[in-house]
Coordinates of C-alpha atoms and ligand atoms in Angstrom, one line a residue:
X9 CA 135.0 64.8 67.7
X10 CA 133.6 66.9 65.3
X11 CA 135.5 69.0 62.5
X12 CA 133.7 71.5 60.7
X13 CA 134.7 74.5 58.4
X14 CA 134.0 77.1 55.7
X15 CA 134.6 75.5 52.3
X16 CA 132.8 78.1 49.5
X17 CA 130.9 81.1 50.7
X18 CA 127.9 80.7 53.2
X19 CA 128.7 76.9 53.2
X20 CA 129.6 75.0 55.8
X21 CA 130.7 71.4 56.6
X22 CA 130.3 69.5 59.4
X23 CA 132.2 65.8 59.5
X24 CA 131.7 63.3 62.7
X25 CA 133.2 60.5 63.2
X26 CA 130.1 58.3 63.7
X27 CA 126.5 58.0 62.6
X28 CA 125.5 59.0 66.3
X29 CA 127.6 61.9 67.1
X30 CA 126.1 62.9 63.4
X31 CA 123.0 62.3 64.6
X32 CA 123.1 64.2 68.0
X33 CA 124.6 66.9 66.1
X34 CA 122.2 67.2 63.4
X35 CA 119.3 67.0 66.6
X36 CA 121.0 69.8 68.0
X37 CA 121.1 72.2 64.7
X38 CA 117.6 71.2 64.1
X39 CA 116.5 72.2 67.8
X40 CA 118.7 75.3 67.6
X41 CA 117.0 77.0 64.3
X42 CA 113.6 75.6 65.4
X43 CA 113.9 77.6 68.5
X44 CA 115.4 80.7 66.9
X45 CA 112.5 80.7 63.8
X46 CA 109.3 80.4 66.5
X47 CA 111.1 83.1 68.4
X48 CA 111.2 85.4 65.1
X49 CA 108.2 83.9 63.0
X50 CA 106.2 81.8 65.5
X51 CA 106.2 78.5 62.9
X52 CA 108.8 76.8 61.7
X53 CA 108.6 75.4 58.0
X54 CA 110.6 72.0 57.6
X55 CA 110.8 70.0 54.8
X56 CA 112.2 66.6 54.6
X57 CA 113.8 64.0 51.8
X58 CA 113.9 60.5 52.1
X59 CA 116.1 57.8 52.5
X60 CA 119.1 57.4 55.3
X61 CA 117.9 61.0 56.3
X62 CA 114.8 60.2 57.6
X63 CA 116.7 57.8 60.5
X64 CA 119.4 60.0 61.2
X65 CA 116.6 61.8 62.9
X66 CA 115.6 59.5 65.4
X67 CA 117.1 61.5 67.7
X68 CA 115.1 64.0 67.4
X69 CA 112.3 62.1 69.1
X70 CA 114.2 61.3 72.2
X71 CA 115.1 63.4 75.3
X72 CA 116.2 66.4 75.3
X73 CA 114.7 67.4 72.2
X74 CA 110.7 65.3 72.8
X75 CA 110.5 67.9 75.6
X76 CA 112.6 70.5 75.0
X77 CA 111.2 71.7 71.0
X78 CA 107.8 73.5 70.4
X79 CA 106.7 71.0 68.3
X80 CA 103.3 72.5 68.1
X81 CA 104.7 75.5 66.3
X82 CA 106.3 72.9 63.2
X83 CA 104.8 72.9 60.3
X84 CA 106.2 69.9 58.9
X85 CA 106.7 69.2 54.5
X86 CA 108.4 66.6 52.4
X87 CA 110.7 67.9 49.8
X88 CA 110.1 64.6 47.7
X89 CA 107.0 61.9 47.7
X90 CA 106.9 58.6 46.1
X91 CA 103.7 58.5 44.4
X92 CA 102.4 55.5 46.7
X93 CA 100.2 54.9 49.1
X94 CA 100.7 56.5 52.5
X95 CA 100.8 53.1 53.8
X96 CA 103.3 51.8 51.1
X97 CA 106.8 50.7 52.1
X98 CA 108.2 53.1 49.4
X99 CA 106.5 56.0 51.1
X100 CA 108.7 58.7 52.4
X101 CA 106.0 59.9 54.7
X102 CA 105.2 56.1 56.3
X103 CA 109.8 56.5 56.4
X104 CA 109.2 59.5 58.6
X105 CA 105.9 58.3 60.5
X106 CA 108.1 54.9 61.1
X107 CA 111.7 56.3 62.4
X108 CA 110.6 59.5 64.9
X109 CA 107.0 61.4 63.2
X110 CA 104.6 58.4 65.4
X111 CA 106.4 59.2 68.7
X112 CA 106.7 63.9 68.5
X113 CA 103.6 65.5 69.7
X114 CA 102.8 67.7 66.3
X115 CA 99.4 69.0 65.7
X116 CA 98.2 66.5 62.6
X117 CA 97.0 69.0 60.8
X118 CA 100.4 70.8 60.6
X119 CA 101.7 67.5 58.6
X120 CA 101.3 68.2 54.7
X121 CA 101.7 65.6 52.7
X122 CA 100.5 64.7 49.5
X123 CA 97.1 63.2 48.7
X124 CA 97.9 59.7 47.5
X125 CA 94.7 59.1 45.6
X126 CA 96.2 61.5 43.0
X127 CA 98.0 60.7 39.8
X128 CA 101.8 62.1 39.9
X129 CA 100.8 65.3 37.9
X130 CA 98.1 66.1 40.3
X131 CA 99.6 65.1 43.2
X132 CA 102.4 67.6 42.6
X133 CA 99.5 70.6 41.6
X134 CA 97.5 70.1 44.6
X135 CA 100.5 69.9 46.7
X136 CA 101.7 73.0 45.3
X137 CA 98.7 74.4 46.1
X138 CA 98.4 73.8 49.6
X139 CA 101.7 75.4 49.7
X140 CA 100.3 78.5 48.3
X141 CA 97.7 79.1 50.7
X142 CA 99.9 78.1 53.6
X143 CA 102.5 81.3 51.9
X144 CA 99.3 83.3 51.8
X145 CA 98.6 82.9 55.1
X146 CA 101.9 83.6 56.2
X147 CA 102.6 80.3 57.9
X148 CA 105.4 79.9 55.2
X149 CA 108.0 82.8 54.8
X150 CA 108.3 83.9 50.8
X151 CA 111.9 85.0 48.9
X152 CA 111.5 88.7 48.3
X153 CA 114.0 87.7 45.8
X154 CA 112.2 84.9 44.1
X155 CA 108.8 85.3 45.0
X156 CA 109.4 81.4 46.0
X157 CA 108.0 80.0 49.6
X158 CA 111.4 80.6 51.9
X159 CA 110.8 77.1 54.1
X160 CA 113.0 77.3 57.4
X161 CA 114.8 74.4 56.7
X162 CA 115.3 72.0 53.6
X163 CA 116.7 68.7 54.3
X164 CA 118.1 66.7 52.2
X165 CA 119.7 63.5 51.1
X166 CA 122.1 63.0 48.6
X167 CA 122.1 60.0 46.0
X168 CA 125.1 58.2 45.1
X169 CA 124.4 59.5 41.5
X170 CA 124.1 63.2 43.3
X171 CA 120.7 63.5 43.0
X172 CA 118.7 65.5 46.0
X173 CA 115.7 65.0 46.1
X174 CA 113.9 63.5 43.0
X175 CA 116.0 65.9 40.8
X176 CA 118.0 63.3 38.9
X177 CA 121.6 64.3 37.0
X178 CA 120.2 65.5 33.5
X179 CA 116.9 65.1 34.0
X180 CA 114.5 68.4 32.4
X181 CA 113.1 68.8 35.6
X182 CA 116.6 70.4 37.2
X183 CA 115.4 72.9 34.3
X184 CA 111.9 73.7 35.8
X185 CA 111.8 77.3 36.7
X186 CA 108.0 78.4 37.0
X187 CA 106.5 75.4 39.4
X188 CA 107.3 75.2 43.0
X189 CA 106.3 71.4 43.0
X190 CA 106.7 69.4 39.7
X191 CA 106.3 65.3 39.0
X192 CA 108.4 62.3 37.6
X193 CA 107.6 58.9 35.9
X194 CA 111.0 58.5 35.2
X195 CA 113.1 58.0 38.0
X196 CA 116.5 56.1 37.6
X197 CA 116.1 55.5 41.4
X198 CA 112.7 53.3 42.2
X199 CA 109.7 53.7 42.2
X200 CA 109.3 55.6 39.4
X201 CA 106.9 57.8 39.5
X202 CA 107.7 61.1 42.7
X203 CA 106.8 64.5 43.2
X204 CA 109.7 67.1 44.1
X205 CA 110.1 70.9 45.3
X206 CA 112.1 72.2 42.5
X207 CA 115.6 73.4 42.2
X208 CA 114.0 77.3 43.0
X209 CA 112.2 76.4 45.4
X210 CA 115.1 74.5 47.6
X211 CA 117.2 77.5 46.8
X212 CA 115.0 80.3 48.1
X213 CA 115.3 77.7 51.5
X214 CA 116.5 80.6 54.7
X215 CA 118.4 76.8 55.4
X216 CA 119.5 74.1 53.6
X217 CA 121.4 71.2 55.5
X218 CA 122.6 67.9 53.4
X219 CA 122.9 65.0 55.2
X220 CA 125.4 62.1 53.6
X221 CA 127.1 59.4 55.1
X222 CA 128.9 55.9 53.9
X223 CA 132.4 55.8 51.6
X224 CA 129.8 55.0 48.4
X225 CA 129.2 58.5 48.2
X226 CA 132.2 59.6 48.8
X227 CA 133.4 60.5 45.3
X228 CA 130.2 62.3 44.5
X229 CA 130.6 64.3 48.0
X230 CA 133.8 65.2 46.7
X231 CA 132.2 66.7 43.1
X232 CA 129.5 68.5 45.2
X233 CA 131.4 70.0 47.3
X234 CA 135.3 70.8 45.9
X235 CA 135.8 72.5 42.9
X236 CA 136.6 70.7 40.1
X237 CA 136.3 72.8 37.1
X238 CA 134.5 72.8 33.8
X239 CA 134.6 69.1 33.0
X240 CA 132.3 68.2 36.6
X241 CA 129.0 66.2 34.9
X242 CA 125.6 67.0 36.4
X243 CA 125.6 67.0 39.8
X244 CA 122.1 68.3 41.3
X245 CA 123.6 68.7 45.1
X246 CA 126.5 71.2 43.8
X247 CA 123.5 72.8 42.2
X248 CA 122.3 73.8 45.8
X249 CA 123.4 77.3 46.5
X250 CA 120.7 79.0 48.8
X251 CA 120.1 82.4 47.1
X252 CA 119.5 84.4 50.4
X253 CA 119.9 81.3 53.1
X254 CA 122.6 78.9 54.6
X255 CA 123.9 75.7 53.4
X256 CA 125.6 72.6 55.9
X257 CA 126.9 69.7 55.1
X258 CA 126.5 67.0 57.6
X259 CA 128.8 64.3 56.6
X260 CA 130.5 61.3 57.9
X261 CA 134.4 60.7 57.9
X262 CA 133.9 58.0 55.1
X263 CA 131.9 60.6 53.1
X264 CA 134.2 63.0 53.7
X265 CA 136.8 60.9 52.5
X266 CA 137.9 62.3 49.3
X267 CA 137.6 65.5 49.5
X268 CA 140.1 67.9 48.7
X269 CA 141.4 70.7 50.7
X270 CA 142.2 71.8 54.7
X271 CA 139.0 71.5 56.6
X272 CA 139.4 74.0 59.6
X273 CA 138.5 74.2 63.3
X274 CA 137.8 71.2 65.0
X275 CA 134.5 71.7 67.4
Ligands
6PG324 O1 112.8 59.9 48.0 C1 114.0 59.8 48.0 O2 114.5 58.8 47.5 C2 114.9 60.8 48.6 O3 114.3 62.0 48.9 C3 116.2 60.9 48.0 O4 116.5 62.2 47.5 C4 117.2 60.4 49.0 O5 117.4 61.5 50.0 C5 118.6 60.2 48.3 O6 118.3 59.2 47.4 C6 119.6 59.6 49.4 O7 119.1 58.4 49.9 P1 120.1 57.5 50.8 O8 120.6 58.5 51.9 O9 119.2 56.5 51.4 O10 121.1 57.0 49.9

């Protein structure tokens, strides 16, 4: 059983009992605003993170949804790259590929990833790149408010620290305003060196859905999400607050764990 409410404005939180019903659930959403998007846009824009995300959505490649969604209409983007080989066990896109990208039916060439034969600093400006001409040619929506690409969906993980995805608590990059896709050789989390969207370009998102599970996060679940006044450190998930777009939480009961205030409506 599910329980899910409004905790700040636009945000919503949904906490399951178990990784599966999490799971099934976050196939579901995913399946839902998939459907609704190609109905109004004919693509759909994802982007994904890394890390426990990635199999959380096994599910997606199982029945109903290997049937049911138009997966020739996804265009399909990673929020974050390791700057690895493709092939690399440290590679978010071999994480997808692995857990549920090998077995959906997508067109190849609707899969962009980053060219791995690229230093960290190109890697991120060709990347951008592509993104531009994909916003030029209208396959990805663009903010009227920020002039940023406005992806479908933005999924993302949260690190115990509260990083999403390579935007690390203090780090300059939180500060990048200009660049769509920007570059690390500093990450506290390894390997070092990663590309990310930037904090604009995950807020200009129509969607936003976090996905974090297991008690070792709960305490920084609880500084994302409840208000804690002045004193909160930097916490780059309580930073996401889609500018014209909806944010979920997907969370398990020992994520949920500590936080603070009623959560309404059981579903
Ligand atoms: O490339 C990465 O490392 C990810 O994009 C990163 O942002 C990840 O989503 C979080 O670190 C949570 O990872 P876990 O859910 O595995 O803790």
């Amino acid at each position: 059983m599910a329980l899910s409410g409004a905790r700040r404005d636009g945000m919503e939180l949904r906490i399951h009992e178990s990784l599966e019903e999490l799971s099934t659930d976050l196939a579901d959403y995913i399946s839902d605003l998939s459907e609704a998007t190609i109905k109004e846009r004919g693509t759909f824009c994802i982007a994904i993170s890394g890390g426990s995300l990635v199999s959380l959505m096994r599910t997606l490649s199982q029945a109903p949804y290997i049937k049911t969604i138009e997966w020739a209409k996804w265009h399909i983007f990673w929020v974050d790259e390791r700057v690895v080989a493709k092939n690399h066990a440290d590679s978010n896109y071999k994480l997808a590929k692995d857990n549920f990208l090998s077995k959906i039916p997508f067109i190849p060439s609707h899969l962009h990833s980053i060219n791995d034969s690229l230093t960290a600093e190109k890697a991120a400006n060709e990347y951008e790149f592509v993104i531009r001409q994909l916003v030029r040619t209208r396959v990805v929506g663009v903010s009227e408010i920020s002039d940023c690409p406005r992806f479908d969906l933005i999924l993302l993980g949260m690190g115990c620290d509260g990083h999403v995805a390579s935007l690390f608590p203090n780090h300059s990059v939180l500060d990048e305003e200009n660049e769509w896709v920007s570059y690390i050789i500093d990450s506290p989390k390894p390997p070092p060196e990663r590309i990310t969207f930037t904090l604009p370009v995950i807020q200009s998102s129509a969607n936003v859905a976090v996905v974090v599970t297991g008690s070792n996060k709960a305490d920084m679940v609880h500084l994302a999400i409840d208000d804690v006044g002045p004193e909160c450190p930097s916490v780059p998930a309580k930073m996401i607050q889609p500018i014209n777009g909806k944010l979920l939480w997907f969370l398990d009961e020992p994520a949920a764990s500590k936080l603070g205030g009623a959560t309404q409506n059981s579903v």
